[in-house]
Short mmCIF file of C-alpha atoms and ligand atoms in Angstrom, two decimals:
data_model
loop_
_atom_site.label_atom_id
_atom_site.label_comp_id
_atom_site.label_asym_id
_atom_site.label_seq_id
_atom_site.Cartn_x
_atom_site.Cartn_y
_atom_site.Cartn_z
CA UNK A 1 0.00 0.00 0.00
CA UNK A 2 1.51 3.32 -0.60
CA UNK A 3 1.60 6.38 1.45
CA UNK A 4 0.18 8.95 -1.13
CA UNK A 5 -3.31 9.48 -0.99
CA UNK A 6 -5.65 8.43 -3.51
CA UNK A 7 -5.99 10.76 -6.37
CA UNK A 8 -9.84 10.11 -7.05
CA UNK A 9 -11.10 13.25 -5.20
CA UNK A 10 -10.28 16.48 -6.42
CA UNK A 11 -7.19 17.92 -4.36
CA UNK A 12 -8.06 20.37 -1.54
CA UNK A 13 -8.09 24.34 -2.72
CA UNK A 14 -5.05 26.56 -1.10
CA UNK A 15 -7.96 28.05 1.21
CA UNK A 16 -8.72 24.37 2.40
CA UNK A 17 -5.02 23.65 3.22
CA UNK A 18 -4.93 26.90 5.16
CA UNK A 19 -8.33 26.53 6.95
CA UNK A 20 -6.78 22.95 8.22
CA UNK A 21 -3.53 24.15 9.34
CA UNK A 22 -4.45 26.64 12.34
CA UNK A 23 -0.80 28.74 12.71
CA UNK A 24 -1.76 29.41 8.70
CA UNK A 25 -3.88 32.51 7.59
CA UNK A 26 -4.15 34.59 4.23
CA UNK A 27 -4.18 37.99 4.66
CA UNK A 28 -5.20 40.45 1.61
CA UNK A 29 -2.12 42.72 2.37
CA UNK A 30 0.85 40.32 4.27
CA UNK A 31 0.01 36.92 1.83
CA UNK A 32 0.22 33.73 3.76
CA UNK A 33 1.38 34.30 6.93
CA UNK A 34 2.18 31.84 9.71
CA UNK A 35 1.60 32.88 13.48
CA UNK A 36 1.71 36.63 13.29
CA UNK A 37 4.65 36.70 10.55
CA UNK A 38 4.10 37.02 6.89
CA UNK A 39 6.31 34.38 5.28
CA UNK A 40 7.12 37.44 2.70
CA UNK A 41 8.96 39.11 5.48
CA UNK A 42 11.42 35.93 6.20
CA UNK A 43 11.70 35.81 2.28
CA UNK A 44 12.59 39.53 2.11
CA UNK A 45 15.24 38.52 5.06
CA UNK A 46 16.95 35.18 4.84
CA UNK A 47 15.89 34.36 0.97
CA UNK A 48 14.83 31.32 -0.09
CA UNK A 49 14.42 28.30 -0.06
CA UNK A 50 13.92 28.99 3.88
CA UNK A 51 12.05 26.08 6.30
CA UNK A 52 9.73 27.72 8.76
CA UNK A 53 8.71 26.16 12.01
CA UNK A 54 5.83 27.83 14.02
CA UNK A 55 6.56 27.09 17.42
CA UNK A 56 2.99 27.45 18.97
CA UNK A 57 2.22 24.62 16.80
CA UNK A 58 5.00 22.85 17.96
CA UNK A 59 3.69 23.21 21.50
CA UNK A 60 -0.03 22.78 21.21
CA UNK A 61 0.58 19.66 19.16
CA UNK A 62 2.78 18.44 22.11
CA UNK A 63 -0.04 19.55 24.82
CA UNK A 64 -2.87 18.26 23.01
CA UNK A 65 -1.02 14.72 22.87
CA UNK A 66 0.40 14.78 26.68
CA UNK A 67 -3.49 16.10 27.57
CA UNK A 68 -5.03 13.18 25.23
CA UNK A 69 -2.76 10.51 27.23
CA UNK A 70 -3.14 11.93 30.06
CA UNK A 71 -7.74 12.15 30.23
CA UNK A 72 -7.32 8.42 29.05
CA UNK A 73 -6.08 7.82 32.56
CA UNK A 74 -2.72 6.68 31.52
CA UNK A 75 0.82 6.99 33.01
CA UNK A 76 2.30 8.01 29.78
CA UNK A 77 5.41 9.94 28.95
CA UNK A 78 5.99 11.65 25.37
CA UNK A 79 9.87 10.99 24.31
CA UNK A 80 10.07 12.93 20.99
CA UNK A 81 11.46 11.21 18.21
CA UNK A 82 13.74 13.64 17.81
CA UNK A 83 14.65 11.96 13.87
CA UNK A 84 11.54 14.33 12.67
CA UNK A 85 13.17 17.13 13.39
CA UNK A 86 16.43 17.84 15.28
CA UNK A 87 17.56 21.31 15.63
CA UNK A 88 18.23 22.57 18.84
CA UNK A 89 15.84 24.96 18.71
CA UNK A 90 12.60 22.60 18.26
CA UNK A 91 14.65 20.26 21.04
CA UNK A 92 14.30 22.96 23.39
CA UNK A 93 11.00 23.77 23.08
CA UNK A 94 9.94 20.56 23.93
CA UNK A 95 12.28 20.42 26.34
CA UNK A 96 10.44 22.87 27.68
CA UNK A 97 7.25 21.29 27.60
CA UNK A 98 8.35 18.32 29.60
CA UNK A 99 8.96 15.62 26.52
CA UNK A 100 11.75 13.68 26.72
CA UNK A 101 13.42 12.30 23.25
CA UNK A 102 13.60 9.21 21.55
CA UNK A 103 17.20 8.94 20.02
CA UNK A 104 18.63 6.72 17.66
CA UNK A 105 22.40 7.58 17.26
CA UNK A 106 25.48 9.12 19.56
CA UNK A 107 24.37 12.34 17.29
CA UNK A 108 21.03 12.71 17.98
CA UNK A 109 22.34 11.58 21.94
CA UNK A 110 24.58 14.82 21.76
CA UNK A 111 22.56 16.85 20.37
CA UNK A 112 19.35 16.42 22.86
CA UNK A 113 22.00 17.08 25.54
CA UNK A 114 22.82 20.02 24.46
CA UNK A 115 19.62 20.89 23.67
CA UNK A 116 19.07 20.65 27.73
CA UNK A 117 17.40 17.58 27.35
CA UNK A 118 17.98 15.23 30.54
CA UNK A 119 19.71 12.08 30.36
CA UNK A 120 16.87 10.71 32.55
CA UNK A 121 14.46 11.48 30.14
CA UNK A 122 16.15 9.51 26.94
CA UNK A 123 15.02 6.80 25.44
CA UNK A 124 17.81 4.73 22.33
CA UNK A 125 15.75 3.07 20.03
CA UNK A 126 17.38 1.39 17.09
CA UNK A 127 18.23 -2.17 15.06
CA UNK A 128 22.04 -1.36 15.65
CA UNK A 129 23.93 0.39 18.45
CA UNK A 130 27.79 0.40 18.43
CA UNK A 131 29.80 -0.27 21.45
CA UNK A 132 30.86 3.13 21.63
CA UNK A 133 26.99 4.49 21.52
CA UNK A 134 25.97 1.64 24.09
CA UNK A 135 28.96 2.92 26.32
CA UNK A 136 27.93 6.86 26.43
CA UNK A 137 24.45 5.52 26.94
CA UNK A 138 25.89 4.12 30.11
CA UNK A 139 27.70 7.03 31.04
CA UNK A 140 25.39 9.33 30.74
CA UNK A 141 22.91 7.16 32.37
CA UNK A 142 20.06 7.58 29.83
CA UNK A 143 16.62 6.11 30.85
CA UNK A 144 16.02 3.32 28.62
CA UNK A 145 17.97 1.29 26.59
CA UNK A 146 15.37 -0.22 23.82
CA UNK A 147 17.02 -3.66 22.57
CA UNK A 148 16.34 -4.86 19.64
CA UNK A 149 18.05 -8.64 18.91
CA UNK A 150 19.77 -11.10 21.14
CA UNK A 151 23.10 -10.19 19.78
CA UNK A 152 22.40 -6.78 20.53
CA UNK A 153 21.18 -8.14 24.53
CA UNK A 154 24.58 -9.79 24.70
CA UNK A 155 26.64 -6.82 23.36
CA UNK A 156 24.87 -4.45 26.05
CA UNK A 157 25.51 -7.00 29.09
CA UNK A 158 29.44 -7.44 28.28
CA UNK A 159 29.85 -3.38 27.67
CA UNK A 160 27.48 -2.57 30.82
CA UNK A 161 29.19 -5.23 33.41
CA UNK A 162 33.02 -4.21 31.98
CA UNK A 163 31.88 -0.65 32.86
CA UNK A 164 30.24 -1.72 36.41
CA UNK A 165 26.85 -0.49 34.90
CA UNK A 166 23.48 -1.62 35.42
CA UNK A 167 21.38 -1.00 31.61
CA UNK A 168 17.44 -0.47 31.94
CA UNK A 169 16.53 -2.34 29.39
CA UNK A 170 13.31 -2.37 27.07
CA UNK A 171 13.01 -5.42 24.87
CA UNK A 172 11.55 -4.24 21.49
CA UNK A 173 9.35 -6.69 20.34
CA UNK A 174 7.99 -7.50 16.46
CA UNK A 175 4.48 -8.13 16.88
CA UNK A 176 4.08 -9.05 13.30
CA UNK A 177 1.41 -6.90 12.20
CA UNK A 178 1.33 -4.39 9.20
CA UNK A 179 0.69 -0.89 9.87
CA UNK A 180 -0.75 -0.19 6.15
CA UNK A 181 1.50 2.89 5.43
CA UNK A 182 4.34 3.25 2.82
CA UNK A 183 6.46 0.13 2.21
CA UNK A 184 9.50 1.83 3.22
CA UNK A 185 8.25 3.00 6.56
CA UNK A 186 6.36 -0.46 7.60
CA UNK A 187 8.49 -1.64 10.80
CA UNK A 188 6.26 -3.97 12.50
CA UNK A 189 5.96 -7.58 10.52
CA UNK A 190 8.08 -10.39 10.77
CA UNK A 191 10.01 -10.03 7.45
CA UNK A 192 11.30 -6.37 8.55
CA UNK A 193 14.43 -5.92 10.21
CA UNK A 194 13.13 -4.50 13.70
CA UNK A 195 12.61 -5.75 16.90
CA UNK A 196 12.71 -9.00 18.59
CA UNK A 197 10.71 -12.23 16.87
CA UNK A 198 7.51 -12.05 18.88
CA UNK A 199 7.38 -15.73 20.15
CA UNK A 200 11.23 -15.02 21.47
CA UNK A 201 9.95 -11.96 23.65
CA UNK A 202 9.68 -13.86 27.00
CA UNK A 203 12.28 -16.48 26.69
CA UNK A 204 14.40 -13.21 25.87
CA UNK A 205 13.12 -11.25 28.44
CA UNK A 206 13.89 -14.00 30.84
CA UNK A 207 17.00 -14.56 29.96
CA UNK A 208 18.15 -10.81 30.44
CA UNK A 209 16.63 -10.87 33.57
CA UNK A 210 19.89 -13.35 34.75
CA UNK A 211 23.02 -11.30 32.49
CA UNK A 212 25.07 -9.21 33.78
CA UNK A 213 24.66 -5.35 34.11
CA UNK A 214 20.50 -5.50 32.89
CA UNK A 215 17.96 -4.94 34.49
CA UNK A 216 14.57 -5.29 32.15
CA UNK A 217 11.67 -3.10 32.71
CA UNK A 218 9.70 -2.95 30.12
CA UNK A 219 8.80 -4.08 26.07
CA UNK A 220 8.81 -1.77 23.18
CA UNK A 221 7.18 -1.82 19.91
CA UNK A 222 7.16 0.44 16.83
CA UNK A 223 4.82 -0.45 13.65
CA UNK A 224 5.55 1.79 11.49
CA UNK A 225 5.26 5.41 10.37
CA UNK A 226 2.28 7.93 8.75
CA UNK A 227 0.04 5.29 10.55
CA UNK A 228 -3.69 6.79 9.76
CA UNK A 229 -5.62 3.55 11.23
CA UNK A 230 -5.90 2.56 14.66
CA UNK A 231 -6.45 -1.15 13.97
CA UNK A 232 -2.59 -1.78 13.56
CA UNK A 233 -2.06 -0.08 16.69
CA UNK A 234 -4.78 -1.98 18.97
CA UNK A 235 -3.40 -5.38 17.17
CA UNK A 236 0.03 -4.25 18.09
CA UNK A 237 -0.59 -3.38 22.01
CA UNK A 238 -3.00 -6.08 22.40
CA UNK A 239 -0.15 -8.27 21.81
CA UNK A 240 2.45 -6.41 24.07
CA UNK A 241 -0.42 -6.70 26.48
CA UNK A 242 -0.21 -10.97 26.28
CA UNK A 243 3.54 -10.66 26.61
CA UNK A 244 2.89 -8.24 29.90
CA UNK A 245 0.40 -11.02 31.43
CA UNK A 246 2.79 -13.86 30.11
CA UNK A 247 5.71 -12.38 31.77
CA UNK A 248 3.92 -11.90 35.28
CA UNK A 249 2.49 -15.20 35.23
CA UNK A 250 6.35 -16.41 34.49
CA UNK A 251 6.95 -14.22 38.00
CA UNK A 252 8.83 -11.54 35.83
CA UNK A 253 8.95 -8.19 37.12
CA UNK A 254 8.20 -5.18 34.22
CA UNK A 255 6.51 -2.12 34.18
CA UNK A 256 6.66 -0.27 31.38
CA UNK A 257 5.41 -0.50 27.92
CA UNK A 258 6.79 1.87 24.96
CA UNK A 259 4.50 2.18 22.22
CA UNK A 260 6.53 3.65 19.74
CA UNK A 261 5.65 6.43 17.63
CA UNK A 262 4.03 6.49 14.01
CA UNK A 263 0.90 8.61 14.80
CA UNK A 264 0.22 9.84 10.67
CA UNK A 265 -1.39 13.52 9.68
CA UNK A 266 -3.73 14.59 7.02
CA UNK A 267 -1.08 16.05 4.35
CA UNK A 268 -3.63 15.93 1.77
CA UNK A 269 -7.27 15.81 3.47
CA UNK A 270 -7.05 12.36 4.71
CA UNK A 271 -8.97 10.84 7.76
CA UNK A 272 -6.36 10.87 10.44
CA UNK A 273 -6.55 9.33 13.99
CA UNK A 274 -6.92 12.82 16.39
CA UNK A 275 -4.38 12.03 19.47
CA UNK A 276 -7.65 11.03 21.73
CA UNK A 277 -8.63 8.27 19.29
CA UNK A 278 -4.59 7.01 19.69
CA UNK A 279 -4.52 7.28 23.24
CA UNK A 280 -7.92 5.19 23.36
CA UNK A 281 -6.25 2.35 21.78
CA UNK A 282 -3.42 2.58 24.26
CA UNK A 283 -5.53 2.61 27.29
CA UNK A 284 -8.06 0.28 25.78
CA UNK A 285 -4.72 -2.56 25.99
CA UNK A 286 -2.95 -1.46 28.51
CA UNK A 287 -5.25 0.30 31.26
CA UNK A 288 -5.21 -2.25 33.82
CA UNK A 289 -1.53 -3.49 33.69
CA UNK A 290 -0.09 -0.86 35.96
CA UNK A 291 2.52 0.25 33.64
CA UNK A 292 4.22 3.30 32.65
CA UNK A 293 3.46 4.37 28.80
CA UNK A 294 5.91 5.65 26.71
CA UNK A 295 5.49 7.29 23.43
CA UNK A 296 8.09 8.72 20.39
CA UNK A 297 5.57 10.32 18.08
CA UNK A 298 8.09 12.43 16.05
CA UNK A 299 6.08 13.50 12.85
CA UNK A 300 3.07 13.90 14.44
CA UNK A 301 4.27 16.76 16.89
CA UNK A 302 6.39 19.04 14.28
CA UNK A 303 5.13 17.60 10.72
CA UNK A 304 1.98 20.42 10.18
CA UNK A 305 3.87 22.81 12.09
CA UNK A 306 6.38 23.80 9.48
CA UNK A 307 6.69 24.74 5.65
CA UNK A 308 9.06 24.82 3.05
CA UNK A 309 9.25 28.62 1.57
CA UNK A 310 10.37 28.76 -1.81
CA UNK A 311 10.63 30.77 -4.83
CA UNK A 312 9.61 30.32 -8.71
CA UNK A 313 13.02 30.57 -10.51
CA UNK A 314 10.94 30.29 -13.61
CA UNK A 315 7.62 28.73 -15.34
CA UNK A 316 8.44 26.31 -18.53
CA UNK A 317 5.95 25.52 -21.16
CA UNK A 318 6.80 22.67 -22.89
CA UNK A 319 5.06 20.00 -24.87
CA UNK A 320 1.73 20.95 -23.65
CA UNK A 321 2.98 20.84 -19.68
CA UNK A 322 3.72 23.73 -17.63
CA UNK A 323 6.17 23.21 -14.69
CA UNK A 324 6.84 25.51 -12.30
CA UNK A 325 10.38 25.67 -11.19
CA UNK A 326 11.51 26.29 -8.04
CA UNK A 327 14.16 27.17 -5.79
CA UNK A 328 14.01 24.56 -3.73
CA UNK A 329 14.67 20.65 -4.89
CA UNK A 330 14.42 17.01 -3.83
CA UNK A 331 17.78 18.01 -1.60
CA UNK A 332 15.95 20.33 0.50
CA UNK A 333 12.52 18.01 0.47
CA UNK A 334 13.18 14.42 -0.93
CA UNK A 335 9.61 12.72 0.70
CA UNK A 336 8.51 13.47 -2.65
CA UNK A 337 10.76 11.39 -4.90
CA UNK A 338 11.28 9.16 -1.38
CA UNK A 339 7.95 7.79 -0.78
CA UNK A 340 5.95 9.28 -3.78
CA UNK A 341 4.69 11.94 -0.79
CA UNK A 342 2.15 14.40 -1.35
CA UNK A 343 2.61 17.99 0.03
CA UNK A 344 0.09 20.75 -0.36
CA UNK A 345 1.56 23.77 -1.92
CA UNK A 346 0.08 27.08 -1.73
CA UNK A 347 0.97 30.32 -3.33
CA UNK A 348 2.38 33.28 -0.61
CA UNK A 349 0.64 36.40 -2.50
CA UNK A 350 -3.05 36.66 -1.49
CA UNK A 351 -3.74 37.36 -5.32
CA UNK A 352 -1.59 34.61 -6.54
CA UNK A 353 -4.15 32.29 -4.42
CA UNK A 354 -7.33 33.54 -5.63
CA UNK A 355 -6.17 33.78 -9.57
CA UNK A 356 -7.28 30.87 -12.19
CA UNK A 357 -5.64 27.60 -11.61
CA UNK A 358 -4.39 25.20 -14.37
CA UNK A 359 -2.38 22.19 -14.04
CA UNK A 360 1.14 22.62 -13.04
CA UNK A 361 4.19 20.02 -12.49
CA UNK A 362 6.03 21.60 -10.12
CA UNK A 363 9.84 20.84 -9.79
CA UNK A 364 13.39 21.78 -8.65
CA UNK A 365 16.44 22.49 -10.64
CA UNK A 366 18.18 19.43 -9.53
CA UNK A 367 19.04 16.75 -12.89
CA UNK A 368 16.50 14.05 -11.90
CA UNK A 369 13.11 13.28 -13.36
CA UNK A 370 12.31 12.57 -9.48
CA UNK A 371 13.07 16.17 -8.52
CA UNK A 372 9.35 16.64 -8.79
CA UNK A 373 7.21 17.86 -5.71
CA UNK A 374 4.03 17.39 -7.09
CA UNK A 375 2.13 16.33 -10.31
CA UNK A 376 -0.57 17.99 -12.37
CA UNK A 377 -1.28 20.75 -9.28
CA UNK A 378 -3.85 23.08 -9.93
CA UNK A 379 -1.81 26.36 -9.33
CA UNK A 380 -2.35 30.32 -10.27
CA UNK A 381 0.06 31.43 -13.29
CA UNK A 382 3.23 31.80 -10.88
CA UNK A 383 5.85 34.12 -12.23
CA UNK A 384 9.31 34.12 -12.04
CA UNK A 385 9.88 35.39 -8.19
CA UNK A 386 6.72 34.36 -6.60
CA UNK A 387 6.50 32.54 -3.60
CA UNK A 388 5.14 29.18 -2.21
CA UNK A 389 4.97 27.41 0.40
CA UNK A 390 5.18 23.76 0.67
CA UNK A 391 3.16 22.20 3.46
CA UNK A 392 3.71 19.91 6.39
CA UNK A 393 7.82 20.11 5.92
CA UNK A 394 8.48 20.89 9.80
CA UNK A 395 9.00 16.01 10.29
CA UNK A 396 11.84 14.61 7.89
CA UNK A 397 12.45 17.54 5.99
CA UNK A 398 15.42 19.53 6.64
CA UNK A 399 16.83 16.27 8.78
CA UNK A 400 17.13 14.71 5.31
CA UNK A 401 18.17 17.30 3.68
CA UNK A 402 21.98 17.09 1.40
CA UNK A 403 23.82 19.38 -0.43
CA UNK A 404 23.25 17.49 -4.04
CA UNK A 405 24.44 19.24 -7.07
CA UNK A 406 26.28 21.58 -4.52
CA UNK A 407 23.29 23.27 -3.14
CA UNK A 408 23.75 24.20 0.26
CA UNK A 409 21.54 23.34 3.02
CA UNK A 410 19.21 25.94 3.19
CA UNK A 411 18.22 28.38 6.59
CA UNK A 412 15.87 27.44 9.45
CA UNK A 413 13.60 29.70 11.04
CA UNK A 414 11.44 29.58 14.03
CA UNK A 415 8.56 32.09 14.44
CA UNK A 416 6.21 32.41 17.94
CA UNK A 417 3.82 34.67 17.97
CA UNK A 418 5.34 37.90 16.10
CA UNK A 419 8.74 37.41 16.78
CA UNK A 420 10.81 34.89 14.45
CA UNK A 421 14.45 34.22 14.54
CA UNK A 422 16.91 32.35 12.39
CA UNK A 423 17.84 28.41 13.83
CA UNK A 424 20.30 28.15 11.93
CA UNK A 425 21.74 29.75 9.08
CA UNK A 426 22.15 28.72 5.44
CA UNK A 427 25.12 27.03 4.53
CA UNK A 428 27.38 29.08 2.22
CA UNK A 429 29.25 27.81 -0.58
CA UNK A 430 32.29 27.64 1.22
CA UNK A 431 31.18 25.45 3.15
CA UNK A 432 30.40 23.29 0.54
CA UNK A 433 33.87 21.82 0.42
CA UNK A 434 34.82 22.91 4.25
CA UNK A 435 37.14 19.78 5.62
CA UNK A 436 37.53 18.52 2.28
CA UNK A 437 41.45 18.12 1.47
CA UNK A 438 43.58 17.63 -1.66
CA UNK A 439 46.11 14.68 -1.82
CA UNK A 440 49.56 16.18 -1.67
CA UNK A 441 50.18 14.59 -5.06
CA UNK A 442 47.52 16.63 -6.94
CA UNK A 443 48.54 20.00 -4.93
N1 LLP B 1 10.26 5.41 17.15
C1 LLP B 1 11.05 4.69 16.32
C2 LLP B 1 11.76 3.53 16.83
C3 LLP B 1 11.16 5.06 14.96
O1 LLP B 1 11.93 4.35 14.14
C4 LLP B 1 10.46 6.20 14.49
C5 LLP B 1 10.55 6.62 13.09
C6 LLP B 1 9.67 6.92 15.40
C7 LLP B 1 9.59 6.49 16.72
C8 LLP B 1 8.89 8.13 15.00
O2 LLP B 1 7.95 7.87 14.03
P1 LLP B 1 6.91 9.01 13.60
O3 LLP B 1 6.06 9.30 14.81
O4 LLP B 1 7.68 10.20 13.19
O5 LLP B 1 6.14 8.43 12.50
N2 LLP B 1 11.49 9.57 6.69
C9 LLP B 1 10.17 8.97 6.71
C10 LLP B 1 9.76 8.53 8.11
C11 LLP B 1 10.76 7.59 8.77
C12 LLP B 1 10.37 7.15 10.16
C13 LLP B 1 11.48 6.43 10.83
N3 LLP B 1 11.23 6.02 12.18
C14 LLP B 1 9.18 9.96 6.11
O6 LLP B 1 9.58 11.04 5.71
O7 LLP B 1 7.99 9.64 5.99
#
């Protein structure tokens, strides 16, 4: 099944991608503006192509999730998976809120440290952890150490007892079940290369209950990504649930359950579980286990909350087609040519929305057919210099970003309220080859 959303309806209007995205208005004299800033101001600032992040978004998204968990009467703990979206900035903020992060790498480990993120509050997922990761994972005392093989429960013991360590350990667990999103985002059935077989789980668990430097607490699972159906999830936890009861009845001690991330949003105008219906299938499994509830949404706390500004280098009519060109390319955004992705895209100039739309292939200047962000989109003539914004960029956009065809990574910006500042500035071209070095024998 793929991720993109059927192309039977008509797509949404640029007013019906605004009216769904609350930190987004239109007005007649500023264009599209986002909080109180018009995007044209940033434009006018930092150029283009520019990500913007509002972070009210940011931090009602992460309320209305902690509040959902919370009326559902669970013990539950939001860990950001900070993958989505890693600048310091957006690390801080939730930071700020309480959240903890969901880390993958001794990167991302660094980074939410010096974000201010406490060790207490990290959780490492991931299919392979070096020594040296599992190591500063030990010395910084992180609070959960998600395991994801036998090899990898073997590794951990021999690193954690040669440091005199004890590692709270989570076992994550395959449950075998298909979340229904894009092939290359499915993580939960037996073929893919996450998590623990499921009918190993409590032999495992057992066993790392007698090694060395662990201690387990809990299970883990994680399905998948974009998930927009809650039956995946309940199939997933109701099976964690049978492990819980399996485990007690074996007189083993855990109590807590991590139920991943993988929460999807509407990026066209698709039905999407609200955080209420996702917390309902938690609780609904878990409610009267006594256990502590984790969860690493990553997308679904920063995707909607940020866009990708760009700017129409020029409009090509060729062969009947007209593509818009822009600034910006599958280096900046690749979910596009990635996962066949489809982003809303809405003009910046309040008469640019309004004017007669045609069909429009809109593109980057990068030399590959896939450098295409969208297909046949009905779009005002757009002019050399106009504006657009591309929609729900803030989760696995500018974290995936590269320099291809020696484009540098371009600026971040975070705006709250009326003020907006710069996260972190655009690469210039001299950084393009920064810590590059020519062999003496070509000097
Ligand atoms: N926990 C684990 C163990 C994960 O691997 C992931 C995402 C998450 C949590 C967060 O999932 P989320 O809530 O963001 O769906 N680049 C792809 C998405 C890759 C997701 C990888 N793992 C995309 O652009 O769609």
């Amino acid at each position: 099944m793929a991720a993109s959303p059927s192309t039977d309806t008509p797509d949404p209007t640029a007013a019906e991608l605004i009216a769904a995205r609350p930190h987004l208005a239109m007005h007649a004299m500023d264009g599209l503006v986002i909080d109180d800033v018009p995007l044209n101001a940033i434009a006018d600032d930092v150029g283009t192509p520019v990500w913007v992040y509002s972070a009210s978004a940011m931090r009602r998204r992460c309320r209305m999730l902690a509040g959902a968990l919370a009326d559902a009467g669970l013990d539950a703990h939001v860990h950001y998976a900070m993958k989505a979206n890693d600048r310091l900035a957006v690390l801080r903020l939730f930071a700020a809120e309480g959240a903890g992060a969901d880390i993958v790498s001794e990167g991302e480990l660094r980074r939410a440290r010096a974000a201010g993120i406490p060790a207490d509050r990290i959780v490492f997922s991931g299919v392979g952890k070096s020594e040296r990761e599992l190591r500063l994972a030990l010395t910084e005392d992180i609070a959960q150490i998600n395991v994801e093989s036998a090899e990898e429960l073997a590794m951990l013991s021999a690193v954690a007892a040669a440091m005199d360590r004890t590692a709270r350990v989570v076992l994550r667990v395959n449950p075998d079940v298909d979340a229904g999103t894009h092939a290359k985002i499915t993580t939960g059935r037996a073929q893919d290369k996450f998590g623990i077989p499921y009918a190993d789980a409590v032999p495992l668990y057992r066993r790392a209950s007698e090694l060395p430097g662990i201690l387990p607490i809990g299970l883990a699972t994680h399905i998948g990504s974009q998930i927009l159906s809650l039956a995946p999830y309940r199939a997933a936890y109701g099976r964690l649930a049978d492990l819980v009861r399996a485990l007690r009845a074996d007189g083993l001690p855990i109590s807590v359950i991590d139920c991943g991330g993988g929460l999807g949003i509407p990026y066209r105008n698709e039905p999407a579980p609200l955080p209420a219906a996702f917390a309902g299938a938690i609780s609904a499994a878990l409610h009267n286990l006594d256990v502590r509830v984790v969860v690493e949404p990553g997308r679904w706390l920063v995707g909607p909350a940020g866009v990708l500004l760009a700017s129409v280098i020029l409009a090509k009519h060729t062969q009947g087609s007209r593509f818009v060109v822009l600034d910006a390319a599958m280096n900046d955004l690749i979910r596009p040519a990635m996962y066949d992705a489809w982003h809303g895209i809405v003009p910046i100039s309040a008469v640019d929305a309004v004017a007669p739309a045609a069909p429009a292939d809109v593109v980057g200047p990068v030399c590959e057919a896939g450098d295409t962000f969208a297909r046949n989109r009905m779009l005002p003539p757009l002019a050399a210099g106009a504006r657009v914004a591309i929609l729900d960029a803030g989760a696995y956009g500018s974290v995936m970003s590269s320099a291809y065809n020696a484009r540098p990574v371009a600026a971040e910006v975070m705006v709250d309220g009326s003020d907006w500042s710069v996260i972190r500035e655009r690469e210039s071209h001299a950084d393009l080859w920064r810590g590059e070095r020519m062999p003496h024998w070509l000097q």
